[in-house]
Amino acid sequence: MAKTLNYLHGFNSAALDSDTKVQDLRRRFNVNLINYDSFASREAIIEQIEAQSVSGADVAFIGTSLGGYFAAVMGQRTARPAIMVNPSGDPHWGLGKYLDRSLANPKLPEAPLRALDRATVASYAGHALSADALDYAVPPMLVLDLEDELLDARATLRDYGHLAPPLVFDGGSHRFEHMAEALDGIEAYAWPD
């Protein structure tokens, strides 16, 4: 089987073939796009990801923002490599600011407005990503743009950068603008010689 990445989008987003990050990844890897309902509970999202994931020896998980969180969770559950791109380490905290707000999906403008409820946010309580490498069969790799305007990249680097050698880029944004430059590092981490 060729090197395959299970790709997980962030909160209120979608995994699309037209996404520049996906196109960059596909220059080197097979990419399995996983679309899950990011307004669902943590447990429901895990079930959705499990149902859509490709498995095998040459498979890893990659995700951005909330998807980075779930990439690490799935890597931990399946003992596979996981690449966390500008991840949300503690969605219970991070998603709280979106409570009871009507949100349009910027990737799917035709979709109806959605609101995140308290039960969904509460489903993440006590489930922040572990910063202990011993909690993972394969510790996840952190990939960051330092100018992330939504999450504190330096705090994320401090909390998770020691799990595996991180890839850190000056500038950028929460959307992550350096996927093409990250390909070598992702491959070396997920499929070492």
mmCIF file with all atom_site columns, C-alpha atoms in Angstrom:
data_model
loop_
_atom_site.group_PDB
_atom_site.id
_atom_site.type_symbol
_atom_site.label_atom_id
_atom_site.label_alt_id
_atom_site.label_comp_id
_atom_site.label_asym_id
_atom_site.label_entity_id
_atom_site.label_seq_id
_atom_site.pdbx_PDB_ins_code
_atom_site.Cartn_x
_atom_site.Cartn_y
_atom_site.Cartn_z
_atom_site.occupancy
_atom_site.B_iso_or_equiv
_atom_site.pdbx_formal_charge
_atom_site.auth_seq_id
_atom_site.auth_comp_id
_atom_site.auth_asym_id
_atom_site.auth_atom_id
_atom_site.pdbx_PDB_model_num
ATOM 1   C CA . MET A 1 1   ? 0.000   0.000  0.000  1.00 0.00 ? 1   MET A CA 1
ATOM 2   C CA . ALA A 1 2   ? 1.238   3.506  -0.792 1.00 0.00 ? 2   ALA A CA 1
ATOM 3   C CA . LYS A 1 3   ? 1.835   6.046  1.963  1.00 0.00 ? 3   LYS A CA 1
ATOM 4   C CA . THR A 1 4   ? -1.606  7.276  3.002  1.00 0.00 ? 4   THR A CA 1
ATOM 5   C CA . LEU A 1 5   ? -2.730  10.118 5.232  1.00 0.00 ? 5   LEU A CA 1
ATOM 6   C CA . ASN A 1 6   ? -6.165  10.185 6.839  1.00 0.00 ? 6   ASN A CA 1
ATOM 7   C CA . TYR A 1 7   ? -6.862  13.934 6.634  1.00 0.00 ? 7   TYR A CA 1
ATOM 8   C CA . LEU A 1 8   ? -9.049  15.624 9.282  1.00 0.00 ? 8   LEU A CA 1
ATOM 9   C CA . HIS A 1 9   ? -10.364 19.176 8.883  1.00 0.00 ? 9   HIS A CA 1
ATOM 10  C CA . GLY A 1 10  ? -10.853 21.689 11.673 1.00 0.00 ? 10  GLY A CA 1
ATOM 11  C CA . PHE A 1 11  ? -13.933 22.982 13.467 1.00 0.00 ? 11  PHE A CA 1
ATOM 12  C CA . ASN A 1 12  ? -16.690 24.325 11.204 1.00 0.00 ? 12  ASN A CA 1
ATOM 13  C CA . SER A 1 13  ? -14.742 23.382 8.095  1.00 0.00 ? 13  SER A CA 1
ATOM 14  C CA . ALA A 1 14  ? -14.573 20.582 5.514  1.00 0.00 ? 14  ALA A CA 1
ATOM 15  C CA . ALA A 1 15  ? -11.968 18.346 3.887  1.00 0.00 ? 15  ALA A CA 1
ATOM 16  C CA . LEU A 1 16  ? -12.114 19.225 0.192  1.00 0.00 ? 16  LEU A CA 1
ATOM 17  C CA . ASP A 1 17  ? -10.110 18.208 -2.876 1.00 0.00 ? 17  ASP A CA 1
ATOM 18  C CA . SER A 1 18  ? -9.793  21.913 -3.757 1.00 0.00 ? 18  SER A CA 1
ATOM 19  C CA . ASP A 1 19  ? -7.991  22.783 -0.490 1.00 0.00 ? 19  ASP A CA 1
ATOM 20  C CA . THR A 1 20  ? -4.410  23.909 -1.153 1.00 0.00 ? 20  THR A CA 1
ATOM 21  C CA . LYS A 1 21  ? -3.126  21.898 1.838  1.00 0.00 ? 21  LYS A CA 1
ATOM 22  C CA . VAL A 1 22  ? -4.734  18.735 0.454  1.00 0.00 ? 22  VAL A CA 1
ATOM 23  C CA . GLN A 1 23  ? -3.313  19.402 -3.009 1.00 0.00 ? 23  GLN A CA 1
ATOM 24  C CA . ASP A 1 24  ? 0.168   19.894 -1.524 1.00 0.00 ? 24  ASP A CA 1
ATOM 25  C CA . LEU A 1 25  ? -0.103  16.644 0.448  1.00 0.00 ? 25  LEU A CA 1
ATOM 26  C CA . ARG A 1 26  ? -1.263  14.751 -2.655 1.00 0.00 ? 26  ARG A CA 1
ATOM 27  C CA . ARG A 1 27  ? 1.948   15.654 -4.462 1.00 0.00 ? 27  ARG A CA 1
ATOM 28  C CA . ARG A 1 28  ? 3.613   13.054 -2.234 1.00 0.00 ? 28  ARG A CA 1
ATOM 29  C CA . PHE A 1 29  ? 0.973   10.926 -0.455 1.00 0.00 ? 29  PHE A CA 1
ATOM 30  C CA . ASN A 1 30  ? -2.408  9.316  -0.937 1.00 0.00 ? 30  ASN A CA 1
ATOM 31  C CA . VAL A 1 31  ? -4.872  11.430 1.034  1.00 0.00 ? 31  VAL A CA 1
ATOM 32  C CA . ASN A 1 32  ? -8.104  10.021 2.443  1.00 0.00 ? 32  ASN A CA 1
ATOM 33  C CA . LEU A 1 33  ? -10.404 12.951 3.147  1.00 0.00 ? 33  LEU A CA 1
ATOM 34  C CA . ILE A 1 34  ? -12.485 12.475 6.277  1.00 0.00 ? 34  ILE A CA 1
ATOM 35  C CA . ASN A 1 35  ? -15.466 14.749 6.759  1.00 0.00 ? 35  ASN A CA 1
ATOM 36  C CA . TYR A 1 36  ? -17.015 14.645 10.201 1.00 0.00 ? 36  TYR A CA 1
ATOM 37  C CA . ASP A 1 37  ? -19.634 16.762 11.961 1.00 0.00 ? 37  ASP A CA 1
ATOM 38  C CA . SER A 1 38  ? -17.476 19.078 14.064 1.00 0.00 ? 38  SER A CA 1
ATOM 39  C CA . PHE A 1 39  ? -20.591 20.192 15.978 1.00 0.00 ? 39  PHE A CA 1
ATOM 40  C CA . ALA A 1 40  ? -21.099 16.637 17.292 1.00 0.00 ? 40  ALA A CA 1
ATOM 41  C CA . SER A 1 41  ? -19.814 15.309 20.609 1.00 0.00 ? 41  SER A CA 1
ATOM 42  C CA . ARG A 1 42  ? -16.234 14.102 20.953 1.00 0.00 ? 42  ARG A CA 1
ATOM 43  C CA . GLU A 1 43  ? -17.368 10.480 21.079 1.00 0.00 ? 43  GLU A CA 1
ATOM 44  C CA . ALA A 1 44  ? -19.574 10.817 17.994 1.00 0.00 ? 44  ALA A CA 1
ATOM 45  C CA . ILE A 1 45  ? -16.717 12.414 16.054 1.00 0.00 ? 45  ILE A CA 1
ATOM 46  C CA . ILE A 1 46  ? -14.368 9.555  16.981 1.00 0.00 ? 46  ILE A CA 1
ATOM 47  C CA . GLU A 1 47  ? -16.977 7.089  15.663 1.00 0.00 ? 47  GLU A CA 1
ATOM 48  C CA . GLN A 1 48  ? -17.317 9.059  12.413 1.00 0.00 ? 48  GLN A CA 1
ATOM 49  C CA . ILE A 1 49  ? -13.540 9.156  11.935 1.00 0.00 ? 49  ILE A CA 1
ATOM 50  C CA . GLU A 1 50  ? -13.174 5.432  12.665 1.00 0.00 ? 50  GLU A CA 1
ATOM 51  C CA . ALA A 1 51  ? -15.852 4.635  10.067 1.00 0.00 ? 51  ALA A CA 1
ATOM 52  C CA . GLN A 1 52  ? -14.068 6.648  7.347  1.00 0.00 ? 52  GLN A CA 1
ATOM 53  C CA . SER A 1 53  ? -10.419 5.908  8.142  1.00 0.00 ? 53  SER A CA 1
ATOM 54  C CA . VAL A 1 54  ? -8.132  3.854  5.960  1.00 0.00 ? 54  VAL A CA 1
ATOM 55  C CA . SER A 1 55  ? -6.040  1.383  7.946  1.00 0.00 ? 55  SER A CA 1
ATOM 56  C CA . GLY A 1 56  ? -2.797  -0.418 7.210  1.00 0.00 ? 56  GLY A CA 1
ATOM 57  C CA . ALA A 1 57  ? 0.917   -0.385 7.838  1.00 0.00 ? 57  ALA A CA 1
ATOM 58  C CA . ASP A 1 58  ? 1.627   2.691  5.706  1.00 0.00 ? 58  ASP A CA 1
ATOM 59  C CA . VAL A 1 59  ? -1.135  4.889  7.131  1.00 0.00 ? 59  VAL A CA 1
ATOM 60  C CA . ALA A 1 60  ? -0.879  7.960  9.345  1.00 0.00 ? 60  ALA A CA 1
ATOM 61  C CA . PHE A 1 61  ? -3.303  10.641 10.528 1.00 0.00 ? 61  PHE A CA 1
ATOM 62  C CA . ILE A 1 62  ? -2.970  14.357 9.832  1.00 0.00 ? 62  ILE A CA 1
ATOM 63  C CA . GLY A 1 63  ? -5.297  17.154 10.842 1.00 0.00 ? 63  GLY A CA 1
ATOM 64  C CA . THR A 1 64  ? -5.518  20.894 11.269 1.00 0.00 ? 64  THR A CA 1
ATOM 65  C CA . SER A 1 65  ? -6.848  22.721 14.345 1.00 0.00 ? 65  SER A CA 1
ATOM 66  C CA . LEU A 1 66  ? -9.609  20.528 15.828 1.00 0.00 ? 66  LEU A CA 1
ATOM 67  C CA . GLY A 1 67  ? -8.582  17.956 13.215 1.00 0.00 ? 67  GLY A CA 1
ATOM 68  C CA . GLY A 1 68  ? -5.045  18.095 14.657 1.00 0.00 ? 68  GLY A CA 1
ATOM 69  C CA . TYR A 1 69  ? -6.494  17.194 18.032 1.00 0.00 ? 69  TYR A CA 1
ATOM 70  C CA . PHE A 1 70  ? -8.364  14.256 16.511 1.00 0.00 ? 70  PHE A CA 1
ATOM 71  C CA . ALA A 1 71  ? -5.317  13.160 14.493 1.00 0.00 ? 71  ALA A CA 1
ATOM 72  C CA . ALA A 1 72  ? -3.437  12.769 17.803 1.00 0.00 ? 72  ALA A CA 1
ATOM 73  C CA . VAL A 1 73  ? -6.411  11.005 19.420 1.00 0.00 ? 73  VAL A CA 1
ATOM 74  C CA . MET A 1 74  ? -6.697  8.562  16.519 1.00 0.00 ? 74  MET A CA 1
ATOM 75  C CA . GLY A 1 75  ? -2.941  8.016  16.403 1.00 0.00 ? 75  GLY A CA 1
ATOM 76  C CA . GLN A 1 76  ? -3.063  7.187  20.101 1.00 0.00 ? 76  GLN A CA 1
ATOM 77  C CA . ARG A 1 77  ? -6.025  4.826  19.658 1.00 0.00 ? 77  ARG A CA 1
ATOM 78  C CA . THR A 1 78  ? -4.518  2.999  16.657 1.00 0.00 ? 78  THR A CA 1
ATOM 79  C CA . ALA A 1 79  ? -0.779  3.198  17.480 1.00 0.00 ? 79  ALA A CA 1
ATOM 80  C CA . ARG A 1 80  ? -0.192  5.075  14.205 1.00 0.00 ? 80  ARG A CA 1
ATOM 81  C CA . PRO A 1 81  ? 1.805   8.243  13.484 1.00 0.00 ? 81  PRO A CA 1
ATOM 82  C CA . ALA A 1 82  ? -0.151  11.477 13.801 1.00 0.00 ? 82  ALA A CA 1
ATOM 83  C CA . ILE A 1 83  ? 0.670   14.942 12.516 1.00 0.00 ? 83  ILE A CA 1
ATOM 84  C CA . MET A 1 84  ? -0.986  17.817 14.410 1.00 0.00 ? 84  MET A CA 1
ATOM 85  C CA . VAL A 1 85  ? -1.095  21.013 12.321 1.00 0.00 ? 85  VAL A CA 1
ATOM 86  C CA . ASN A 1 86  ? -1.841  24.145 14.380 1.00 0.00 ? 86  ASN A CA 1
ATOM 87  C CA . PRO A 1 87  ? -3.793  21.880 16.741 1.00 0.00 ? 87  PRO A CA 1
ATOM 88  C CA . SER A 1 88  ? -6.295  22.631 19.429 1.00 0.00 ? 88  SER A CA 1
ATOM 89  C CA . GLY A 1 89  ? -4.762  20.836 22.404 1.00 0.00 ? 89  GLY A CA 1
ATOM 90  C CA . ASP A 1 90  ? -7.810  21.347 24.617 1.00 0.00 ? 90  ASP A CA 1
ATOM 91  C CA . PRO A 1 91  ? -11.059 21.738 22.629 1.00 0.00 ? 91  PRO A CA 1
ATOM 92  C CA . HIS A 1 92  ? -13.062 22.102 25.852 1.00 0.00 ? 92  HIS A CA 1
ATOM 93  C CA . TRP A 1 93  ? -11.374 25.451 26.294 1.00 0.00 ? 93  TRP A CA 1
ATOM 94  C CA . GLY A 1 94  ? -11.006 26.361 22.607 1.00 0.00 ? 94  GLY A CA 1
ATOM 95  C CA . LEU A 1 95  ? -14.566 25.654 21.487 1.00 0.00 ? 95  LEU A CA 1
ATOM 96  C CA . GLY A 1 96  ? -16.140 27.526 24.396 1.00 0.00 ? 96  GLY A CA 1
ATOM 97  C CA . LYS A 1 97  ? -15.836 30.868 22.610 1.00 0.00 ? 97  LYS A CA 1
ATOM 98  C CA . TYR A 1 98  ? -18.177 29.610 19.869 1.00 0.00 ? 98  TYR A CA 1
ATOM 99  C CA . LEU A 1 99  ? -21.033 28.648 22.174 1.00 0.00 ? 99  LEU A CA 1
ATOM 100 C CA . ASP A 1 100 ? -24.506 29.754 21.083 1.00 0.00 ? 100 ASP A CA 1
ATOM 101 C CA . ARG A 1 101 ? -23.208 31.649 18.053 1.00 0.00 ? 101 ARG A CA 1
ATOM 102 C CA . SER A 1 102 ? -24.651 31.068 14.587 1.00 0.00 ? 102 SER A CA 1
ATOM 103 C CA . LEU A 1 103 ? -21.760 30.092 12.350 1.00 0.00 ? 103 LEU A CA 1
ATOM 104 C CA . ALA A 1 104 ? -21.483 29.842 8.588  1.00 0.00 ? 104 ALA A CA 1
ATOM 105 C CA . ASN A 1 105 ? -19.051 27.267 7.212  1.00 0.00 ? 105 ASN A CA 1
ATOM 106 C CA . PRO A 1 106 ? -16.523 29.193 5.104  1.00 0.00 ? 106 PRO A CA 1
ATOM 107 C CA . LYS A 1 107 ? -15.700 26.079 3.052  1.00 0.00 ? 107 LYS A CA 1
ATOM 108 C CA . LEU A 1 108 ? -19.375 25.239 2.437  1.00 0.00 ? 108 LEU A CA 1
ATOM 109 C CA . PRO A 1 109 ? -21.136 28.619 2.046  1.00 0.00 ? 109 PRO A CA 1
ATOM 110 C CA . GLU A 1 110 ? -24.380 26.957 0.908  1.00 0.00 ? 110 GLU A CA 1
ATOM 111 C CA . ALA A 1 111 ? -24.659 25.003 4.175  1.00 0.00 ? 111 ALA A CA 1
ATOM 112 C CA . PRO A 1 112 ? -27.094 26.320 6.818  1.00 0.00 ? 112 PRO A CA 1
ATOM 113 C CA . LEU A 1 113 ? -25.853 28.240 9.837  1.00 0.00 ? 113 LEU A CA 1
ATOM 114 C CA . ARG A 1 114 ? -24.967 26.025 12.809 1.00 0.00 ? 114 ARG A CA 1
ATOM 115 C CA . ALA A 1 115 ? -24.568 26.648 16.541 1.00 0.00 ? 115 ALA A CA 1
ATOM 116 C CA . LEU A 1 116 ? -22.388 24.752 18.998 1.00 0.00 ? 116 LEU A CA 1
ATOM 117 C CA . ASP A 1 117 ? -24.185 23.694 22.173 1.00 0.00 ? 117 ASP A CA 1
ATOM 118 C CA . ARG A 1 118 ? -22.958 23.316 25.746 1.00 0.00 ? 118 ARG A CA 1
ATOM 119 C CA . ALA A 1 119 ? -23.313 19.509 25.776 1.00 0.00 ? 119 ALA A CA 1
ATOM 120 C CA . THR A 1 120 ? -20.924 19.235 22.830 1.00 0.00 ? 120 THR A CA 1
ATOM 121 C CA . VAL A 1 121 ? -18.325 21.463 24.475 1.00 0.00 ? 121 VAL A CA 1
ATOM 122 C CA . ALA A 1 122 ? -18.761 19.561 27.756 1.00 0.00 ? 122 ALA A CA 1
ATOM 123 C CA . SER A 1 123 ? -17.994 16.267 25.958 1.00 0.00 ? 123 SER A CA 1
ATOM 124 C CA . TYR A 1 124 ? -14.359 17.435 25.734 1.00 0.00 ? 124 TYR A CA 1
ATOM 125 C CA . ALA A 1 125 ? -13.959 18.129 29.462 1.00 0.00 ? 125 ALA A CA 1
ATOM 126 C CA . GLY A 1 126 ? -11.034 16.151 30.834 1.00 0.00 ? 126 GLY A CA 1
ATOM 127 C CA . HIS A 1 127 ? -9.891  15.134 27.331 1.00 0.00 ? 127 HIS A CA 1
ATOM 128 C CA . ALA A 1 128 ? -7.079  17.587 26.562 1.00 0.00 ? 128 ALA A CA 1
ATOM 129 C CA . LEU A 1 129 ? -4.236  16.047 24.579 1.00 0.00 ? 129 LEU A CA 1
ATOM 130 C CA . SER A 1 130 ? -1.614  14.423 26.747 1.00 0.00 ? 130 SER A CA 1
ATOM 131 C CA . ALA A 1 131 ? 1.784   16.114 26.778 1.00 0.00 ? 131 ALA A CA 1
ATOM 132 C CA . ASP A 1 132 ? 3.423   12.873 27.987 1.00 0.00 ? 132 ASP A CA 1
ATOM 133 C CA . ALA A 1 133 ? 5.169   10.937 25.198 1.00 0.00 ? 133 ALA A CA 1
ATOM 134 C CA . LEU A 1 134 ? 4.670   7.726  27.179 1.00 0.00 ? 134 LEU A CA 1
ATOM 135 C CA . ASP A 1 135 ? 0.901   7.998  26.592 1.00 0.00 ? 135 ASP A CA 1
ATOM 136 C CA . TYR A 1 136 ? 1.428   7.303  22.877 1.00 0.00 ? 136 TYR A CA 1
ATOM 137 C CA . ALA A 1 137 ? 2.774   4.229  21.062 1.00 0.00 ? 137 ALA A CA 1
ATOM 138 C CA . VAL A 1 138 ? 3.948   6.720  18.420 1.00 0.00 ? 138 VAL A CA 1
ATOM 139 C CA . PRO A 1 139 ? 4.158   10.246 19.874 1.00 0.00 ? 139 PRO A CA 1
ATOM 140 C CA . PRO A 1 140 ? 2.493   12.780 17.531 1.00 0.00 ? 140 PRO A CA 1
ATOM 141 C CA . MET A 1 141 ? 4.438   15.380 15.584 1.00 0.00 ? 141 MET A CA 1
ATOM 142 C CA . LEU A 1 142 ? 3.575   19.066 15.898 1.00 0.00 ? 142 LEU A CA 1
ATOM 143 C CA . VAL A 1 143 ? 3.546   21.318 12.809 1.00 0.00 ? 143 VAL A CA 1
ATOM 144 C CA . LEU A 1 144 ? 3.039   25.046 13.451 1.00 0.00 ? 144 LEU A CA 1
ATOM 145 C CA . ASP A 1 145 ? 2.773   28.433 11.853 1.00 0.00 ? 145 ASP A CA 1
ATOM 146 C CA . LEU A 1 146 ? 4.000   30.821 14.559 1.00 0.00 ? 146 LEU A CA 1
ATOM 147 C CA . GLU A 1 147 ? 1.629   33.610 13.519 1.00 0.00 ? 147 GLU A CA 1
ATOM 148 C CA . ASP A 1 148 ? -1.512  31.561 14.183 1.00 0.00 ? 148 ASP A CA 1
ATOM 149 C CA . GLU A 1 149 ? -4.101  34.231 14.967 1.00 0.00 ? 149 GLU A CA 1
ATOM 150 C CA . LEU A 1 150 ? -6.583  31.869 16.710 1.00 0.00 ? 150 LEU A CA 1
ATOM 151 C CA . LEU A 1 151 ? -4.438  29.658 18.939 1.00 0.00 ? 151 LEU A CA 1
ATOM 152 C CA . ASP A 1 152 ? -1.285  30.475 20.903 1.00 0.00 ? 152 ASP A CA 1
ATOM 153 C CA . ALA A 1 153 ? 1.368   28.767 18.776 1.00 0.00 ? 153 ALA A CA 1
ATOM 154 C CA . ARG A 1 154 ? 4.141   29.328 21.309 1.00 0.00 ? 154 ARG A CA 1
ATOM 155 C CA . ALA A 1 155 ? 2.111   27.744 24.107 1.00 0.00 ? 155 ALA A CA 1
ATOM 156 C CA . THR A 1 156 ? 1.276   24.828 21.797 1.00 0.00 ? 156 THR A CA 1
ATOM 157 C CA . LEU A 1 157 ? 4.971   24.434 20.978 1.00 0.00 ? 157 LEU A CA 1
ATOM 158 C CA . ARG A 1 158 ? 5.813   24.501 24.686 1.00 0.00 ? 158 ARG A CA 1
ATOM 159 C CA . ASP A 1 159 ? 3.138   21.921 25.511 1.00 0.00 ? 159 ASP A CA 1
ATOM 160 C CA . TYR A 1 160 ? 3.554   19.452 22.616 1.00 0.00 ? 160 TYR A CA 1
ATOM 161 C CA . GLY A 1 161 ? 6.765   20.282 20.751 1.00 0.00 ? 161 GLY A CA 1
ATOM 162 C CA . HIS A 1 162 ? 8.801   17.773 22.771 1.00 0.00 ? 162 HIS A CA 1
ATOM 163 C CA . LEU A 1 163 ? 6.678   14.731 21.782 1.00 0.00 ? 163 LEU A CA 1
ATOM 164 C CA . ALA A 1 164 ? 8.459   14.383 18.413 1.00 0.00 ? 164 ALA A CA 1
ATOM 165 C CA . PRO A 1 165 ? 10.758  16.797 16.566 1.00 0.00 ? 165 PRO A CA 1
ATOM 166 C CA . PRO A 1 166 ? 8.393   19.628 15.531 1.00 0.00 ? 166 PRO A CA 1
ATOM 167 C CA . LEU A 1 167 ? 8.204   21.560 12.280 1.00 0.00 ? 167 LEU A CA 1
ATOM 168 C CA . VAL A 1 168 ? 7.868   25.264 13.059 1.00 0.00 ? 168 VAL A CA 1
ATOM 169 C CA . PHE A 1 169 ? 7.484   28.014 10.478 1.00 0.00 ? 169 PHE A CA 1
ATOM 170 C CA . ASP A 1 170 ? 7.785   31.768 10.961 1.00 0.00 ? 170 ASP A CA 1
ATOM 171 C CA . GLY A 1 171 ? 4.766   33.736 9.802  1.00 0.00 ? 171 GLY A CA 1
ATOM 172 C CA . GLY A 1 172 ? 1.750   31.986 8.374  1.00 0.00 ? 172 GLY A CA 1
ATOM 173 C CA . SER A 1 173 ? -1.677  31.811 9.970  1.00 0.00 ? 173 SER A CA 1
ATOM 174 C CA . HIS A 1 174 ? -4.137  29.411 11.572 1.00 0.00 ? 174 HIS A CA 1
ATOM 175 C CA . ARG A 1 175 ? -5.038  28.157 8.076  1.00 0.00 ? 175 ARG A CA 1
ATOM 176 C CA . PHE A 1 176 ? -1.389  26.935 7.862  1.00 0.00 ? 176 PHE A CA 1
ATOM 177 C CA . GLU A 1 177 ? 0.465   28.192 4.834  1.00 0.00 ? 177 GLU A CA 1
ATOM 178 C CA . HIS A 1 178 ? 3.542   25.960 4.726  1.00 0.00 ? 178 HIS A CA 1
ATOM 179 C CA . MET A 1 179 ? 2.306   22.497 3.780  1.00 0.00 ? 179 MET A CA 1
ATOM 180 C CA . ALA A 1 180 ? 4.512   22.271 0.689  1.00 0.00 ? 180 ALA A CA 1
ATOM 181 C CA . GLU A 1 181 ? 7.554   23.046 2.843  1.00 0.00 ? 181 GLU A CA 1
ATOM 182 C CA . ALA A 1 182 ? 6.468   20.503 5.471  1.00 0.00 ? 182 ALA A CA 1
ATOM 183 C CA . LEU A 1 183 ? 6.261   17.464 3.167  1.00 0.00 ? 183 LEU A CA 1
ATOM 184 C CA . ASP A 1 184 ? 9.820   16.218 3.752  1.00 0.00 ? 184 ASP A CA 1
ATOM 185 C CA . GLY A 1 185 ? 9.463   16.489 7.521  1.00 0.00 ? 185 GLY A CA 1
ATOM 186 C CA . ILE A 1 186 ? 6.065   14.772 7.526  1.00 0.00 ? 186 ILE A CA 1
ATOM 187 C CA . GLU A 1 187 ? 7.401   11.895 5.460  1.00 0.00 ? 187 GLU A CA 1
ATOM 188 C CA . ALA A 1 188 ? 10.520  11.502 7.605  1.00 0.00 ? 188 ALA A CA 1
ATOM 189 C CA . TYR A 1 189 ? 8.395   11.386 10.758 1.00 0.00 ? 189 TYR A CA 1
ATOM 190 C CA . ALA A 1 190 ? 5.594   9.094  9.530  1.00 0.00 ? 190 ALA A CA 1
ATOM 191 C CA . TRP A 1 191 ? 7.724   6.745  7.431  1.00 0.00 ? 191 TRP A CA 1
ATOM 192 C CA . PRO A 1 192 ? 11.288  6.783  8.725  1.00 0.00 ? 192 PRO A CA 1
ATOM 193 C CA . ASP A 1 193 ? 13.784  4.714  6.767  1.00 0.00 ? 193 ASP A CA 1
#
